[in-house]
Short mmCIF file of C-alpha atoms in Angstrom, two decimals:
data_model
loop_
_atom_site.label_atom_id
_atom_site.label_comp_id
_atom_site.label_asym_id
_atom_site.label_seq_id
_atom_site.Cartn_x
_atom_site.Cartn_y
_atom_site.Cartn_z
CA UNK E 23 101.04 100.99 122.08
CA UNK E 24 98.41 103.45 121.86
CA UNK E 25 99.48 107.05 122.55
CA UNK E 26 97.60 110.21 122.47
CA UNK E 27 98.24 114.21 122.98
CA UNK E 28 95.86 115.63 125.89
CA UNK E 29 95.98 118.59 127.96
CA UNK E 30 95.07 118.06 131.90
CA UNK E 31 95.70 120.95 135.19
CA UNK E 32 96.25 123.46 131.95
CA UNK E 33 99.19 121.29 130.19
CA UNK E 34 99.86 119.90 127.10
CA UNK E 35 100.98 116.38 128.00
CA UNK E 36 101.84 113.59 126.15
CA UNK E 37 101.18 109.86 127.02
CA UNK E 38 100.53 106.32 126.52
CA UNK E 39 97.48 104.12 127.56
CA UNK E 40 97.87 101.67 130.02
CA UNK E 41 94.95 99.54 132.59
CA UNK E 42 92.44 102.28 131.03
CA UNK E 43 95.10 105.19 132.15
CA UNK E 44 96.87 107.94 130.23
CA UNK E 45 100.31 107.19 131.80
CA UNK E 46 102.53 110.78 131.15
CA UNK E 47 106.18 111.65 131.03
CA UNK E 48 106.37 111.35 134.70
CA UNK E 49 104.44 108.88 135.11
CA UNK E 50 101.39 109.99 136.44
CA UNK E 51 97.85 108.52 135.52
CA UNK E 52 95.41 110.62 134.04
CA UNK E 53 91.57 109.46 133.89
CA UNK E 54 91.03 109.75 129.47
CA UNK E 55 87.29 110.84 130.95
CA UNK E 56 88.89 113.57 132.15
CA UNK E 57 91.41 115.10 129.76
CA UNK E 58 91.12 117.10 126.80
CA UNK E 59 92.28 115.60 123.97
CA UNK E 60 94.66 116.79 121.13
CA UNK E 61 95.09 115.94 117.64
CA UNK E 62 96.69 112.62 117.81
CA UNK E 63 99.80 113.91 115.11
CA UNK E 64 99.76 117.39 113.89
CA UNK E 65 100.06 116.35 110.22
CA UNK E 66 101.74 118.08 107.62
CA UNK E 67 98.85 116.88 105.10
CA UNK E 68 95.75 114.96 104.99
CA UNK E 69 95.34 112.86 101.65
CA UNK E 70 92.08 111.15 101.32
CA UNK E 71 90.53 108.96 99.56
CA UNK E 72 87.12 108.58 97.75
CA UNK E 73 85.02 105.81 96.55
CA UNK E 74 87.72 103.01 97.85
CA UNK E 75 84.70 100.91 98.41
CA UNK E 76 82.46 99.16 95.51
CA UNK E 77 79.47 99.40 97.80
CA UNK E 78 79.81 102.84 99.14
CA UNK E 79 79.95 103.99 95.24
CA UNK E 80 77.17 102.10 94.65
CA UNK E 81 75.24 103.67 97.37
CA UNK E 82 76.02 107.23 95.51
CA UNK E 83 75.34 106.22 92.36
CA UNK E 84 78.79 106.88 91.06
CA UNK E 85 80.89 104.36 89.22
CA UNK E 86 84.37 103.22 91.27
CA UNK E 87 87.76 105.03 89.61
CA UNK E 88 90.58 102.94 88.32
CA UNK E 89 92.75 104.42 90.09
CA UNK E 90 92.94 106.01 93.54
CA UNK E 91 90.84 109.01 93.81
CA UNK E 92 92.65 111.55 96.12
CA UNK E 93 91.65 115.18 97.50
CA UNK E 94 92.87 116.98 100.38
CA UNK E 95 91.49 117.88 103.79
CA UNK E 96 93.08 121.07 104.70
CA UNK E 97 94.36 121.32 108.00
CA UNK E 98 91.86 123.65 109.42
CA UNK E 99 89.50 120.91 108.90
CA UNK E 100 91.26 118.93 111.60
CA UNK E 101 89.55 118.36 114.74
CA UNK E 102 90.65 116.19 117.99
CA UNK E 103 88.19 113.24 120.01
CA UNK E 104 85.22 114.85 121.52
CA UNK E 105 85.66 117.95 119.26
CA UNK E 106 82.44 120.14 118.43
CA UNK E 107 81.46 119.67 114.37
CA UNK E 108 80.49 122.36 113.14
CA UNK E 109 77.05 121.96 110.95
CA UNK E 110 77.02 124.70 107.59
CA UNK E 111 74.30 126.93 107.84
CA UNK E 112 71.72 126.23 105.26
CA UNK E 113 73.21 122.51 104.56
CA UNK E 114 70.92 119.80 103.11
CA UNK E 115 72.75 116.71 103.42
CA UNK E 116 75.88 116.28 105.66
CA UNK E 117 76.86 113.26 107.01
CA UNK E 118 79.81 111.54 108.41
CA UNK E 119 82.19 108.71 106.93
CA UNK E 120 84.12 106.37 109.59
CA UNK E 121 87.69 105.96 108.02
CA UNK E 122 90.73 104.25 108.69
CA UNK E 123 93.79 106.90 109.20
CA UNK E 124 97.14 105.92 108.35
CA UNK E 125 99.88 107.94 110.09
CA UNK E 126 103.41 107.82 108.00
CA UNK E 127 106.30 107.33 110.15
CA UNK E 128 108.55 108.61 108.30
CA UNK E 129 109.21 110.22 104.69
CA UNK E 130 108.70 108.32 101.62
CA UNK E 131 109.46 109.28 98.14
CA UNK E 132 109.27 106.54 95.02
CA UNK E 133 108.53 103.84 97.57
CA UNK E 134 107.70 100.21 96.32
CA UNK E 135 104.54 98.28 97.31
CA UNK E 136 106.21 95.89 99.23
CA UNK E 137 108.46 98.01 100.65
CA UNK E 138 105.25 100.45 101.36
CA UNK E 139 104.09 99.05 104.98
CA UNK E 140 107.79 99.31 106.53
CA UNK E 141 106.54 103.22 106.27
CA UNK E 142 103.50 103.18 108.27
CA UNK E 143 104.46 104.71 111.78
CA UNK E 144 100.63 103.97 113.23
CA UNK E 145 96.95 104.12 112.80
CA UNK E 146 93.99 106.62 113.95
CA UNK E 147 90.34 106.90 113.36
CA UNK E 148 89.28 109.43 110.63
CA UNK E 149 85.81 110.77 110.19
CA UNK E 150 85.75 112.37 106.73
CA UNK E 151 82.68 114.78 107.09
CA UNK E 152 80.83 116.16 103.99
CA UNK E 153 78.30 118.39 102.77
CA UNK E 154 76.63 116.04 100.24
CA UNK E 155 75.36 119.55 98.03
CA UNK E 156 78.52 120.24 96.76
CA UNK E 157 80.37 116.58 95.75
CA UNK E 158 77.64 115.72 92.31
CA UNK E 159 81.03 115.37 90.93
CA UNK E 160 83.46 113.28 92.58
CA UNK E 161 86.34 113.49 90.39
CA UNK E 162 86.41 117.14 90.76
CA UNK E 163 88.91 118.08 94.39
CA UNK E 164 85.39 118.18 96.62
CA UNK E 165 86.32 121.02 98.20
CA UNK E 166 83.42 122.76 98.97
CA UNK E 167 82.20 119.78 100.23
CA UNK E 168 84.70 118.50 102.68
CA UNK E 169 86.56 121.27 103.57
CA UNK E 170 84.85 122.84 105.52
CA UNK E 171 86.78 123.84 109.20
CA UNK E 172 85.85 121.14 112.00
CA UNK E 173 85.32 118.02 109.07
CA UNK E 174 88.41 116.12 109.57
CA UNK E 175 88.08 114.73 113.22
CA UNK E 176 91.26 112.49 113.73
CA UNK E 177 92.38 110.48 117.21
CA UNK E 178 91.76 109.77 119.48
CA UNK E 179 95.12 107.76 120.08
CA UNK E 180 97.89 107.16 117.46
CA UNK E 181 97.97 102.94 117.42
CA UNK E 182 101.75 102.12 116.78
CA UNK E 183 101.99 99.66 113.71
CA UNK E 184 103.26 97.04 116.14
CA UNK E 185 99.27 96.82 117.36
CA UNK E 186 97.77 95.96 114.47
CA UNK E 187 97.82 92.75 113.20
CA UNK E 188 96.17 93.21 109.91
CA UNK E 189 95.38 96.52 108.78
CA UNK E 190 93.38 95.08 105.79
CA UNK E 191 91.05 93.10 108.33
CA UNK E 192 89.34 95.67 110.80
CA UNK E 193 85.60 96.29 111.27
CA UNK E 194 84.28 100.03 110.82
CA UNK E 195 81.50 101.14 112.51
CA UNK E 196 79.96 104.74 112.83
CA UNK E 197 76.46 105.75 115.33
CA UNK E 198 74.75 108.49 115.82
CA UNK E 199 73.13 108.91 119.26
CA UNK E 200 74.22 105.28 120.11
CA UNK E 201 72.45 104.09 116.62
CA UNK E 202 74.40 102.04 114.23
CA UNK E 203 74.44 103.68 110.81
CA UNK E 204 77.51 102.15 108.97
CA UNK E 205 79.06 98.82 108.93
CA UNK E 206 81.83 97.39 106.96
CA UNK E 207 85.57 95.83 107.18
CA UNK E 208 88.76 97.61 105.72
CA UNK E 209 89.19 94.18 103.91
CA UNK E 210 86.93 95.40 101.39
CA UNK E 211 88.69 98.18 100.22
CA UNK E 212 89.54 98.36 96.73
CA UNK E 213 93.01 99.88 97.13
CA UNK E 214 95.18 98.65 99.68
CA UNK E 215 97.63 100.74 102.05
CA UNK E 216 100.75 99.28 99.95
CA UNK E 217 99.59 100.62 96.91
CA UNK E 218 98.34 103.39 98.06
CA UNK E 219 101.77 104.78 99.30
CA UNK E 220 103.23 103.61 96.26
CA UNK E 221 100.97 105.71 94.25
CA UNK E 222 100.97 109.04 96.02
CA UNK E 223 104.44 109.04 96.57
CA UNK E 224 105.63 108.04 93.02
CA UNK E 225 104.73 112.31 92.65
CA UNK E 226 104.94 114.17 96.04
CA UNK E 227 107.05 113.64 98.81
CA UNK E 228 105.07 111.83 102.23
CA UNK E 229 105.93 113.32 105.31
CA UNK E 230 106.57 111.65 108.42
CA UNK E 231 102.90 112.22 110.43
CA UNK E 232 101.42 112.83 107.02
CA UNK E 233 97.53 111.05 107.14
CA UNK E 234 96.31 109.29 104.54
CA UNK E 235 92.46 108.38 104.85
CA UNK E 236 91.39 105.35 103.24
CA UNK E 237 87.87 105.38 101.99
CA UNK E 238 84.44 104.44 103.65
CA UNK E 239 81.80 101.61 103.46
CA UNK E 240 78.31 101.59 102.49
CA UNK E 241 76.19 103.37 105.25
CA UNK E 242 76.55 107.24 105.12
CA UNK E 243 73.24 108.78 106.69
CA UNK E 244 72.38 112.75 107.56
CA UNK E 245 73.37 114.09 110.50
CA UNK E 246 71.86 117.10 112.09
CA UNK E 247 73.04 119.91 115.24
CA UNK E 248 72.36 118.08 118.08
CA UNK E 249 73.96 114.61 117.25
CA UNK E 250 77.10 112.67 118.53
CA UNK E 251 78.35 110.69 116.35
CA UNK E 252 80.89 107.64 118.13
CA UNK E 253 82.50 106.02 115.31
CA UNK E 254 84.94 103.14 115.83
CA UNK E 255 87.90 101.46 114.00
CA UNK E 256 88.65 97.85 115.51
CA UNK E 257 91.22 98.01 118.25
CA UNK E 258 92.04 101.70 117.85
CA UNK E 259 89.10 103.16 120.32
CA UNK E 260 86.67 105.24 119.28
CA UNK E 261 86.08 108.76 118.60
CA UNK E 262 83.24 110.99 119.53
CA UNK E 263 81.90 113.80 118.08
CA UNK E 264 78.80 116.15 118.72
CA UNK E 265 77.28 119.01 116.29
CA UNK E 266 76.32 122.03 116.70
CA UNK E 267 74.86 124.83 114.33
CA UNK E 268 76.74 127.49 112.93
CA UNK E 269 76.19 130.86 114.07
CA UNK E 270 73.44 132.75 112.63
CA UNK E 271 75.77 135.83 111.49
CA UNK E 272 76.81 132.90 108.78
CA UNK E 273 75.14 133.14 105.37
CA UNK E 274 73.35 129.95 105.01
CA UNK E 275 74.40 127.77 102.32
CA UNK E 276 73.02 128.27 98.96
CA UNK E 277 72.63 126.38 95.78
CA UNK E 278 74.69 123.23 95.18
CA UNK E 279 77.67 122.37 92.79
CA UNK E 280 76.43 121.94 89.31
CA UNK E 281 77.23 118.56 86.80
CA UNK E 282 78.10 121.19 84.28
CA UNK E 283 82.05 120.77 83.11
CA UNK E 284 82.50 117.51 84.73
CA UNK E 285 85.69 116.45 84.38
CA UNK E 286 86.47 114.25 81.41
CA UNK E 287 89.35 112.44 82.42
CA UNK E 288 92.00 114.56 80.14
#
């Protein structure tokens, strides 16, 4: 079932989709063309990943970790379907990253790679948006980077785990203005779901509606105010984005993040 979290006449409704209809609590049918959309969860957390794909590290120059790479996307980055982005000021390089979203169903603590999946409430689509300047060093929290409020668009539906088949076996695919910029399959990440759970919760806690973020493919191109980007996940929907600039009483961007004190692995 896919459901989603839309406001329509001024309420906050919640429903499911059904012959191209948002069906609500009552039962009445909502056009999705003409609702505003919500976050699909509201998460406690947002773990993500980086580099969980050989080619996308490739692309950066940047040699693949060996072991999961996680940061954070703070809440304020959060952003529903057909959210505005909002561009930095200043920014030389930002550009998007089509993700797959796992939604935890409920808690897990010390869980068990193949116990790891019975965990997984649903699915979403993630774009993980960055501000190339400040990630020269990867294994450093990019937080400069990526957390900047508006660069964690989620939704736009929460796909139960019943829905999808094979989780490892979906095609990504992000445009921009109805131009495809990135390609690739969630078979090809590097770390799967089960281990990923097993790994992050062996030390904190997941929380039922926590979002984990699994990586991106090859592809990642700039992005400018202006643009809608339409990335899709396959058989989750798609979720669209436009930019705009940042205000001008902003101080633009200035510098970028130094190689100096890169983390050593100690």
């Amino acid at each position: 079932m896919k459901y989603a979290r839309f406001t329509a006449g001024g309420r906050m409704l919640n429903g499911h989709l059904h012959d191209g209809k948002l069906i609500d609590a009552a039962g009445v049918a909502h056009d999705p063309d003409q609702v505003q959309f919500r976050l699909p969860v509201d998460p406690p957390k947002v773990i993500a990943l980086a580099l969980n794909f050989n080619d996308h590290a490739g692309e950066l120059g940047l040699t693949q970790p060996k072991e999961p790479a996680l940061f954070w996307k703070p809440n304020t980055t959060l952003l529903p379907h057909r959210g505005t982005v909002i561009y930095p000021r200043g920014a030389e390089f930002m550009h998007y990253e089509v993700e797959l979203g796992v939604i935890l169903g409920r808690d897990a603590r010390r869980v068990k790679a193949k116990d790891a999946m019975d965990y997984v409430g649903g699915y979403t689509i993630g774009n993980d948006l960055v501000v190339r300047d400040y990630v020269t060093n990867t294994f450093r929290p990019p937080m400069r980077g990526k957390g900047w409020d508006t660069f964690g668009p989620l939704g736009p539906y929460y796909v139960t785990a019943d829905e999808v088949k094979d989780p490892h076996d979906l095609k990504l695919t992000a445009y921009v203005n109805g131009e495809l910029r990135q390609e690739g399959s969630t078979k090809d990440m590097i770390f799967g779901i089960p281990e990923l759970i097993e790994h992050i919760s062996r030390f904190m806690t997941l929380q039922k509606d926590d979002v984990i973020l699994t990586g991106t493919p090859k592809g990642i191109s700039h992005v400018h105010p202006g643009d809608v980007m339409r990335l899709e996940v396959e058989g989750l929907g798609e979720l669209v984005n436009d930019i705009v600039e940042e205000d001008e009483g902003a101080d633009p961007i200035t510098g970028k993040e130094s190689r100096e004190g890169e983390w050593d692995g100690r």
